[in-house]
Structures are given as structure tokens and as C-alpha cells.
Amino acid sequence: MDWELKQELKKQLKEEQGYYIYPVGTRTRFALVYPNSYFVGMSNLGFHIIYDLLNKRSDTACERVFLPERTKIERYVNTRTPIMSMETQSPLYDFDLLGFAVSFEMDYFNILQLLSMGKVKAKAAERGERDPILVAGGPCPTFNPEPLAAIFDAFIIGEGEVIMPALMDAYQAAKREGLPRNELLQKLAEVPGVYVPSLYEHCYDDEGHLTAIEPLSGAPAAVSRQWVHDLDAYPAHTVVVTDNTEFNFYLIETARGCGRHCRFCMAGYCFRKPRNRSLSVINEEVQEALKYRKRIGLMGAAISDYPEIDALCKDILGEGLSMSVASFRADSVTKELVDSLAESGLKTLTMAPEAGSDRMRAVINKGIEEHHLFHSMDLGLSAGIRNFRLYIMVGLPFEEEEDIDAIIDLAERLKDYMEARGSKGTLTLSVNPFIPKPFTPFQWEPMADRKTVEKRLKRLEKTLRRRKHVVVNIESPKEAYIQGVLSRGDRRVGEALMRAHELGGSKAFKRALKELRLDPAFYLYRKRPESELFPWERLDMGFKKSYLYEELKRAEALKPTIPCFEGCHRCGVC
């Protein structure tokens, strides 16, 4: 073991405030793992929430584990030093449970690297009585855990605050009874919101289509997503304070879920219904943040939709603190919010029209119109904000070349408006290839052909770069199409994931698919029939599949769907 690596973790720990340490051997040991760097992981609010929740139990000691920075990975490998926890610098294999927080498909490759470096068997079927139980939660496992089914013993389907306490109770009870591993997993499967993949058999026809998902003896027919009904009962804010994060904010969650019905958005469907924290509870968290004097980072699906956002802005700035927001909608943003962001030193105002034409925004049910964008820009310019950013997607269902022209035209006119108002700031377009996701109306749709998308992206970049102070940032199409396979893949894709790890990681994924005779086009470019059985269909998000298909038809017909409202029972969640 490399002594210096251990000392570096100790030094990093000393720079933190708010962590927990318990004597080894007095509690069940739980390693909470973020499959990316400390810098990224410590900016994840959900990671803080689960860490705090577990450590407040009387029977659990939760420690954090991260993927080392690239420069250090080679040192770990060369010195045969296993991946260690932050709090006690214990090897990963020494923990009773490993809980992975998984937010991004590209981190699947990091999961396998962490397990390899932590000397933990990657395949669940090969782990025995003395090996840790592996659990995964977060957005990716909630929507489609199947590409990771061979790795994890159990998945958290929904929001961890209401699942993890019951899971830990079931684990402790099974351990007291001395149950063997297979019976322990059956006990975990009885917990609402816990999916144990080994208790389900997936069947395929000769053409590779999924024909059945059979629950084995004792497995529930469906696993229902669990969610927090009263957010005030579960405060959500930064727990471990450190300067070494992506944003360096004190994070506070204002709301959860979204009722806007954007048809491309998994969160909008899988985290319904929309729920707000009371202003008094948020202000208590602001008071807690005062001692750290950090900028407040407000978290939520759309901060501007929070009904008391203006009062909250006044309260934060009134305490002498500055603030930032995760996102806001151009159709609900207020002058108070924009002025507060400007006063807090915000340099760039971000808007998310997602598409350039009215037609495409109707397809995705975005609800943003051009006058909303110009109004938001007006508020920003009046407040002294000089730079603006647009989030755009290319390759959306039913997209035509004219819709790319509309993106260019919109960007040009917004830049003209900036200049007419005397701003020499930068307009940045952050452009992503669109990926159809599970549990959205577009789950039946193919991804747009990669060559077509690359051609359109190139045209966007080439045309707009002629304009001074216009920047086009494009996400890697190669990675987007890997994500496309992983996000809607089945258990066979999991086999390719493991093979890619053996061959060197994400760059070998295409080769791994080929070796296993899996055609990427089967997952990427095939339009699914209405009757298609999806790999994630044993998970119940609270609404019927037919509701999503109706929304797909409404998208094709350019019909709007109004946001959630009190007393609504359209989708079934409420």
C-alpha cells in the first residue's frame, strides 16, 4: 500500500467540515461511492443527503469513496494500493455494503474501474458470503438498471430518503438471523422501491427482441418508484463543506419534481409530482449556511417556478450572502431573481429553449416562446449581465433541416438584440445530440442517424463562428451514441460493458459490442412498435405506458400538454 496516497486522503479530509467518523467495528460499514472524481462527486447534492441519512442511524458508519484523479490512478495501480475511503482510508473490499450514486451513463465504465481497483468482484453472481453487497441508486438506475444488472445485487428505484432506511433495516434483520446471501437479497426485494435483478429472468427471441421478464419465486411482479411526499421532513443541503468542488456552493434544494411535461425529460416524468419546500424550512438552511459564508446554490428542476422565489432571493441577499441557481425557465423568471443573480456576481445568464423553431418546441412541449427569451435577455441586460448561454438539442424526433436553420436564425437575432442594447458580451450555444430516454414519450423513437447529426452540428458551428462573440460548444457525438446504447440497453449490453472494461474502457465499447455480436443499430436506430417490451418494464413509475404513447402521438401532431395542476389525474401519479 502506498503510504503517501493514504496521507493525501487524510490531508484532504482535514480541509473539510461536517464529515462523520465512527470507530471501525462498532457499526455496519457502508461505503458510499461516487464513480467519478471528488471534485464532481462533492457537487452532487443527493450524495450529501444519503451520506447524512446513513450516518445519523445508530447502526451504520457511512464513508465516502471516489474515483481518483487520472494522474493518481496509475499510482494506485502500480503500487497495488486498493481504492480507499476518505474517512478512515479503508480498502473498498473491507465494507459490508457498497452504495453507488449513479447519475451519468458514461460513469458505468468508472464503476468497473473502481471495483477492479478496489479488489471487489465485478460480477454479482461470483460474489460470495464474505463479499460486500452492492447497491446502486440515482437517476440512471431508477430509469433503467438493466445494463448494470450483472454487477449490482440491488437497485434503489426512486428517492433514497424513503428507501434507504427500510433497506438498512431489512439488511440488519437478515444479518441478525444469519441468513445466507441469496436469502438476504430476497429480504431486500421485499422493501418497497428495491429491485433485485437476479430475481427476474429476461427472455429474447431469435431476432434479439425482449419477449418476457419473468419474476422468479418470491419476487414482486413490479417494483414501484418511491418518492418523498413531504419535502419539509427531509432537509436537503450541503453536509460536508469543502472548497474543492465543481461549483464551490452551499447547495440548498428548493423543490423536487417537475410538472411541465417536457417530452424529452426523464426527470419530468419519473420525479412527479412537483413538490416545493416551505420558505421557512429553506430559510433555516440559509441560516445554517451563514457560518460558512459561501455562495448559496439553489437546486431544483426550475428555480423560477418556486412560488416564493422573490421572497427567498431577498432573504438570501438580506443575510449578506450571494446566490446562484441550477436552472430557471424563461417563461417564469422574475426581475427579482435576475437582479439577485446579478448582484451575486453572475456573469452569464443561461436559458434552455432546447430548439430553435416554434414547431420543434411544440414537439417537445417545451412551452418556451421567443418573446420569453428576449424578455429574459432584457432582464439580464438591465441588471448588468453581459453574457448569455442557450441550451440546444440536435437530432430531436421529427426534426428537419429547417429546424437547424431556425437555431441559427434565433442565435443571430438574440445576438443582434444584445448588440442593440450595447452589450459586447458573448452568446454561447451549448449543443447536445438528443438521446431518447426510458419512461419518456420518445422511448419508442430512434436516435437520429449519427452522420446526419454530425453534419447538422458542423453546419451550426461553421455558420455561427463567423459571428464575433458567438461560441458553439458541442458535446461529443461519439459519447452521446455510447450513452444512447447504455441508456436504453438490456442485460446483454451489460455483458458488452464488462468486456469493454477488460479491453480498456469506453473507447473499446464498440469493439466489445461487435465481439458479442450485438449491433449498436438495434439499440440506436430502431423505431419501436407500440407493443415493444422494454427492459425496464418491471419498474412502475406511477403512470401507465399508454399515457406516454398518447404523449408521443400528441408530439407528432404538435399538440400541447398543459402543466400539472391541483386535482389533475391525467398521468396517474397523483
XYZ file of C-alpha atoms in Angstrom, residues 19-33 50-65 85-88 90 94-99 164 168 171-172:
46
model
C -17.938 14.714 7.909
C -18.619 11.737 10.188
C -16.115 9.219 11.610
C -17.009 6.256 13.814
C -14.609 3.704 15.349
C -14.154 0.762 12.979
C -16.016 -2.347 14.145
C -18.798 -0.615 16.095
C -21.283 -0.260 13.203
C -22.186 -1.791 9.852
C -19.734 -0.362 7.334
C -21.277 1.300 4.290
C -19.125 2.795 1.507
C -20.983 5.480 -0.432
C -19.258 5.549 -3.811
C -27.626 9.874 1.627
C -24.301 10.282 3.457
C -26.022 12.276 6.211
C -29.054 9.982 6.337
C -26.986 6.823 6.840
C -24.614 8.316 9.403
C -27.498 9.523 11.560
C -28.517 5.905 12.103
C -27.281 4.248 15.280
C -26.076 1.135 13.443
C -24.311 2.433 10.313
C -20.974 4.095 9.570
C -21.025 5.567 6.068
C -17.767 6.627 4.427
C -17.176 8.202 1.027
C -15.209 6.755 -1.882
C -12.370 5.611 1.750
C -11.995 9.257 2.689
C -12.811 8.950 6.391
C -10.666 6.023 7.596
C -10.072 1.686 4.488
C -13.483 -4.092 3.774
C -17.016 -2.645 3.692
C -20.229 -4.604 4.266
C -22.184 -2.672 1.662
C -21.144 -0.559 -1.306
C -23.706 2.010 -2.433
C -32.571 3.520 2.317
C -30.843 -0.919 6.040
C -30.245 -5.805 5.925
C -29.674 -5.622 9.696
